[in-house]
């Protein structure tokens, strides 16, 4: 497989780093002895992992909050020190995405995932006394991790959940188990080195759908957090306990006639091309007002987008769509091309395009399967509309009611407001690439678990805690 130049540079730098610093083998989780595995939180059996996490939780909540904060500071630093290594590892293992973008995702998760500060208590006082509201841990959380963010989701969920006083048992995606487990081990080692207990994060060496089932049904798991497609969300919902589910999306991006087209085009290419479109929030279809459609396309082409035409569209669609579904319903992408570079996809239809091409886009009609399918690859459909109201109405339909992510480029505040209201999504981005909704070039904290079907939205430490109220009657109003 041909690797893009950016990625190649990072792979070489990473290898040189390793030689220079004589660092541990990237395959470490596979080579660990049983004893070491236990220290690192990687077990061969799911039940053992859950028991270890239960013991660890008792120790973890005994630590003073200042200590918890200090350990989380050390975790952030350990991730930053290993950014290239874990990013290269995730790409090498899964074959998905782009290393440069994975570095940004992991950096974002390390730096912008809220910690203990997110749990600030609040109080009410009046003539009846003092009521204190505090955030308490659930206990042991079961967390199911996707292949598309195998390291950034571990960092993000890991920090948020332990900040809330929980410990976590992960079931990584089987195709991403080594990079997820490496990240889990790294965090565990950092916790132990910083004076915390072992096994605060646990996982198993050979995760499967069956081990996910054990995790979901285990009585010691108080809360399930699942990040993935419709099947895992349904499986978790069916198991009868509290679930925070981060499901699939199909984010439409509307472009209106008042948009700054140069910026909109740049943002769309950067956003839709980010990590080759495997991030759930990435722009998946462009819905543009006819009056400015040609200009938008020209501007996109100036920003490393290639427009597919005629037969090229049919050939690429046949290649990347495994199940065309039917109009109004989702199909399925061909997994072979999920997360692959635009140039690789182009080569498969004997099309030579510049190496720096980030996305392929194609003008199609409303029924086209690329519009209705969460493709998770850098082939983006573009549909023309007579007016922005039609584009917005259509955006609601092709988002499938996931209430995940949508975006608009417009300088008409009435349009910005109308679409935000109509979409009713957890994330709505105006005049920026969709990834700015994750705090990457946009204000706010970061998360890689956007809880859509269960409604918690962009998750954070407080999402993974229980609210507790403690009431003192008659005293302690002291003003
Ligand atoms: P996937 O659904 O194939 O797998 C996700 C995880 O669920 C994996 O660990 C997998 O082993 C497990 N799993 C799958 N089916 C299961 C079942 N029936 N029972 C138990 N476990 C099961 O998804 P993926 O390809 O790894 O990730 C891409 C999908 O995840 C996309 O749909 C994307 O939108 C979604 N996603 C959503 C968010 C979000 O924040 N909402 C974040 C990342 C990814």
mmCIF file of N, CA and C and ligand atoms in Angstrom, residues 144-149 153 171-174 208-209 212-213 216 227-232 235 246-249 278 280 335 374 376 404 448-452, ligand 1:
data_model
loop_
_atom_site.group_PDB
_atom_site.id
_atom_site.type_symbol
_atom_site.label_atom_id
_atom_site.label_comp_id
_atom_site.label_asym_id
_atom_site.label_seq_id
_atom_site.Cartn_x
_atom_site.Cartn_y
_atom_site.Cartn_z
ATOM 1 N N UNK A 144 -16.735 0.754 25.648
ATOM 2 C CA UNK A 144 -16.486 0.057 24.377
ATOM 3 C C UNK A 144 -15.921 1.075 23.386
ATOM 4 N N UNK A 145 -14.785 0.748 22.809
ATOM 5 C CA UNK A 145 -13.997 1.720 22.033
ATOM 6 C C UNK A 145 -14.045 1.379 20.536
ATOM 7 N N UNK A 146 -14.180 2.401 19.675
ATOM 8 C CA UNK A 146 -14.240 2.117 18.224
ATOM 9 C C UNK A 146 -12.854 1.980 17.585
ATOM 10 N N UNK A 147 -12.842 1.438 16.374
ATOM 11 C CA UNK A 147 -11.567 1.297 15.647
ATOM 12 C C UNK A 147 -11.139 2.641 15.049
ATOM 13 N N UNK A 148 -12.102 3.555 14.915
ATOM 14 C CA UNK A 148 -11.802 4.806 14.229
ATOM 15 C C UNK A 148 -11.029 5.802 15.115
ATOM 16 N N UNK A 149 -11.198 5.709 16.432
ATOM 17 C CA UNK A 149 -10.415 6.541 17.370
ATOM 18 C C UNK A 149 -9.852 5.618 18.460
ATOM 19 N N UNK A 153 -9.969 7.962 21.866
ATOM 20 C CA UNK A 153 -11.133 7.664 22.718
ATOM 21 C C UNK A 153 -10.697 7.117 24.070
ATOM 22 N N UNK A 171 -13.345 -2.450 26.439
ATOM 23 C CA UNK A 171 -13.322 -3.516 25.435
ATOM 24 C C UNK A 171 -12.965 -2.821 24.119
ATOM 25 N N UNK A 172 -11.670 -2.866 23.751
ATOM 26 C CA UNK A 172 -11.292 -2.201 22.498
ATOM 27 C C UNK A 172 -11.868 -2.927 21.297
ATOM 28 N N UNK A 173 -11.829 -2.271 20.136
ATOM 29 C CA UNK A 173 -12.218 -2.944 18.897
ATOM 30 C C UNK A 173 -11.174 -4.020 18.599
ATOM 31 N N UNK A 174 -11.606 -5.241 18.221
ATOM 32 C CA UNK A 174 -10.617 -6.307 17.963
ATOM 33 C C UNK A 174 -9.549 -5.904 16.939
ATOM 34 N N UNK A 208 -13.287 -9.270 22.070
ATOM 35 C CA UNK A 208 -14.175 -9.797 21.016
ATOM 36 C C UNK A 208 -15.578 -9.250 21.284
ATOM 37 N N UNK A 209 -16.499 -9.596 20.399
ATOM 38 C CA UNK A 209 -17.898 -9.221 20.634
ATOM 39 C C UNK A 209 -18.392 -9.955 21.888
ATOM 40 N N UNK A 212 -17.232 -8.192 24.908
ATOM 41 C CA UNK A 212 -18.050 -6.971 25.077
ATOM 42 C C UNK A 212 -19.368 -7.344 25.750
ATOM 43 N N UNK A 213 -19.923 -8.497 25.372
ATOM 44 C CA UNK A 213 -21.183 -8.968 25.966
ATOM 45 C C UNK A 213 -21.021 -9.234 27.456
ATOM 46 N N UNK A 216 -20.872 -5.916 29.186
ATOM 47 C CA UNK A 216 -22.171 -5.233 29.220
ATOM 48 C C UNK A 216 -23.086 -5.815 30.295
ATOM 49 N N UNK A 227 -19.178 3.530 22.276
ATOM 50 C CA UNK A 227 -18.904 4.440 21.168
ATOM 51 C C UNK A 227 -18.742 3.588 19.917
ATOM 52 N N UNK A 228 -19.650 3.753 18.958
ATOM 53 C CA UNK A 228 -19.568 2.919 17.755
ATOM 54 C C UNK A 228 -20.816 3.053 16.906
ATOM 55 N N UNK A 229 -20.997 2.083 16.033
ATOM 56 C CA UNK A 229 -22.116 2.103 15.094
ATOM 57 C C UNK A 229 -23.412 1.597 15.722
ATOM 58 N N UNK A 230 -24.477 1.415 14.905
ATOM 59 C CA UNK A 230 -25.804 1.073 15.425
ATOM 60 C C UNK A 230 -25.852 -0.259 16.170
ATOM 61 N N UNK A 231 -25.035 -1.255 15.756
ATOM 62 C CA UNK A 231 -25.135 -2.583 16.373
ATOM 63 C C UNK A 231 -24.730 -2.550 17.842
ATOM 64 N N UNK A 232 -23.613 -1.874 18.120
ATOM 65 C CA UNK A 232 -23.143 -1.859 19.512
ATOM 66 C C UNK A 232 -24.065 -1.001 20.385
ATOM 67 N N UNK A 235 -27.007 -3.247 21.144
ATOM 68 C CA UNK A 235 -26.634 -4.307 22.099
ATOM 69 C C UNK A 235 -26.571 -3.731 23.517
ATOM 70 N N UNK A 246 -22.723 6.672 22.304
ATOM 71 C CA UNK A 246 -22.253 7.604 21.271
ATOM 72 C C UNK A 246 -22.351 6.870 19.946
ATOM 73 N N UNK A 247 -23.402 7.161 19.207
ATOM 74 C CA UNK A 247 -23.706 6.378 18.012
ATOM 75 C C UNK A 247 -23.219 7.023 16.726
ATOM 76 N N UNK A 248 -23.675 6.485 15.597
ATOM 77 C CA UNK A 248 -23.220 6.982 14.297
ATOM 78 C C UNK A 248 -23.821 8.339 13.964
ATOM 79 N N UNK A 249 -23.236 8.977 12.967
ATOM 80 C CA UNK A 249 -23.763 10.246 12.469
ATOM 81 C C UNK A 249 -23.738 10.243 10.953
ATOM 82 N N UNK A 278 -12.822 9.571 8.932
ATOM 83 C CA UNK A 278 -13.339 8.510 9.828
ATOM 84 C C UNK A 278 -13.925 9.060 11.124
ATOM 85 N N UNK A 280 -16.530 10.685 13.435
ATOM 86 C CA UNK A 280 -17.994 10.715 13.273
ATOM 87 C C UNK A 280 -18.541 12.106 12.983
ATOM 88 N N UNK A 335 -15.818 -1.634 3.669
ATOM 89 C CA UNK A 335 -14.831 -1.480 4.759
ATOM 90 C C UNK A 335 -13.401 -1.389 4.228
ATOM 91 N N UNK A 374 -23.250 6.812 5.940
ATOM 92 C CA UNK A 374 -22.104 7.326 6.701
ATOM 93 C C UNK A 374 -20.869 6.650 6.118
ATOM 94 N N UNK A 376 -17.527 7.410 5.977
ATOM 95 C CA UNK A 376 -16.271 7.321 6.742
ATOM 96 C C UNK A 376 -15.040 7.203 5.842
ATOM 97 N N UNK A 404 -26.793 14.063 15.777
ATOM 98 C CA UNK A 404 -25.348 13.999 16.021
ATOM 99 C C UNK A 404 -24.714 15.357 15.706
ATOM 100 N N UNK A 448 -14.293 12.707 22.473
ATOM 101 C CA UNK A 448 -14.445 11.807 21.328
ATOM 102 C C UNK A 448 -15.620 10.863 21.547
ATOM 103 N N UNK A 449 -16.430 11.177 22.534
ATOM 104 C CA UNK A 449 -17.648 10.403 22.781
ATOM 105 C C UNK A 449 -18.803 11.402 22.797
ATOM 106 N N UNK A 450 -19.455 11.519 21.633
ATOM 107 C CA UNK A 450 -20.592 12.438 21.508
ATOM 108 C C UNK A 450 -21.832 11.576 21.700
ATOM 109 N N UNK A 451 -22.409 11.674 22.884
ATOM 110 C CA UNK A 451 -23.512 10.774 23.228
ATOM 111 C C UNK A 451 -24.783 11.281 22.572
ATOM 112 N N UNK A 452 -25.145 10.652 21.466
ATOM 113 C CA UNK A 452 -26.262 11.124 20.655
ATOM 114 C C UNK A 452 -27.581 10.434 21.010
HETATM 115 P P1 LIG B 1 -18.238 -0.548 15.274
HETATM 116 O O1 LIG B 1 -19.655 -0.320 15.625
HETATM 117 O O2 LIG B 1 -17.889 -1.551 14.264
HETATM 118 O O3 LIG B 1 -17.424 -0.946 16.602
HETATM 119 C C1 LIG B 1 -17.433 -0.141 17.754
HETATM 120 C C2 LIG B 1 -17.149 -1.003 18.969
HETATM 121 O O4 LIG B 1 -18.315 -1.796 19.238
HETATM 122 C C3 LIG B 1 -16.011 -2.005 18.781
HETATM 123 O O5 LIG B 1 -15.291 -2.127 19.980
HETATM 124 C C4 LIG B 1 -16.729 -3.292 18.425
HETATM 125 O O6 LIG B 1 -15.988 -4.432 18.776
HETATM 126 C C5 LIG B 1 -17.988 -3.180 19.279
HETATM 127 N N1 LIG B 1 -19.167 -3.878 18.758
HETATM 128 C C6 LIG B 1 -19.658 -3.806 17.497
HETATM 129 N N2 LIG B 1 -20.799 -4.524 17.421
HETATM 130 C C7 LIG B 1 -21.033 -5.046 18.641
HETATM 131 C C8 LIG B 1 -22.052 -5.886 19.200
HETATM 132 N N3 LIG B 1 -23.069 -6.331 18.481
HETATM 133 N N4 LIG B 1 -21.960 -6.206 20.520
HETATM 134 C C9 LIG B 1 -20.938 -5.752 21.270
HETATM 135 N N5 LIG B 1 -19.935 -4.960 20.794
HETATM 136 C C10 LIG B 1 -19.990 -4.620 19.500
HETATM 137 O O7 LIG B 1 -17.667 0.885 14.872
HETATM 138 P P2 LIG B 1 -16.239 1.333 14.348
HETATM 139 O O8 LIG B 1 -16.135 1.033 12.898
HETATM 140 O O9 LIG B 1 -15.190 0.855 15.253
HETATM 141 O O10 LIG B 1 -16.423 2.896 14.546
HETATM 142 C C11 LIG B 1 -17.143 3.678 13.633
HETATM 143 C C12 LIG B 1 -18.554 3.975 14.084
HETATM 144 O O11 LIG B 1 -18.554 4.548 15.383
HETATM 145 C C13 LIG B 1 -19.221 5.005 13.182
HETATM 146 O O12 LIG B 1 -20.564 4.679 13.021
HETATM 147 C C14 LIG B 1 -19.038 6.300 13.953
HETATM 148 O O13 LIG B 1 -19.976 7.303 13.653
HETATM 149 C C15 LIG B 1 -19.216 5.809 15.364
HETATM 150 N N6 LIG B 1 -18.546 6.712 16.299
HETATM 151 C C16 LIG B 1 -19.328 7.558 17.024
HETATM 152 C C17 LIG B 1 -18.712 8.446 17.885
HETATM 153 C C18 LIG B 1 -19.520 9.416 18.684
HETATM 154 O O14 LIG B 1 -18.930 10.131 19.489
HETATM 155 N N7 LIG B 1 -20.827 9.488 18.526
HETATM 156 C C19 LIG B 1 -17.327 8.460 18.034
HETATM 157 C C20 LIG B 1 -16.582 7.567 17.281
HETATM 158 C C21 LIG B 1 -17.195 6.687 16.416
#
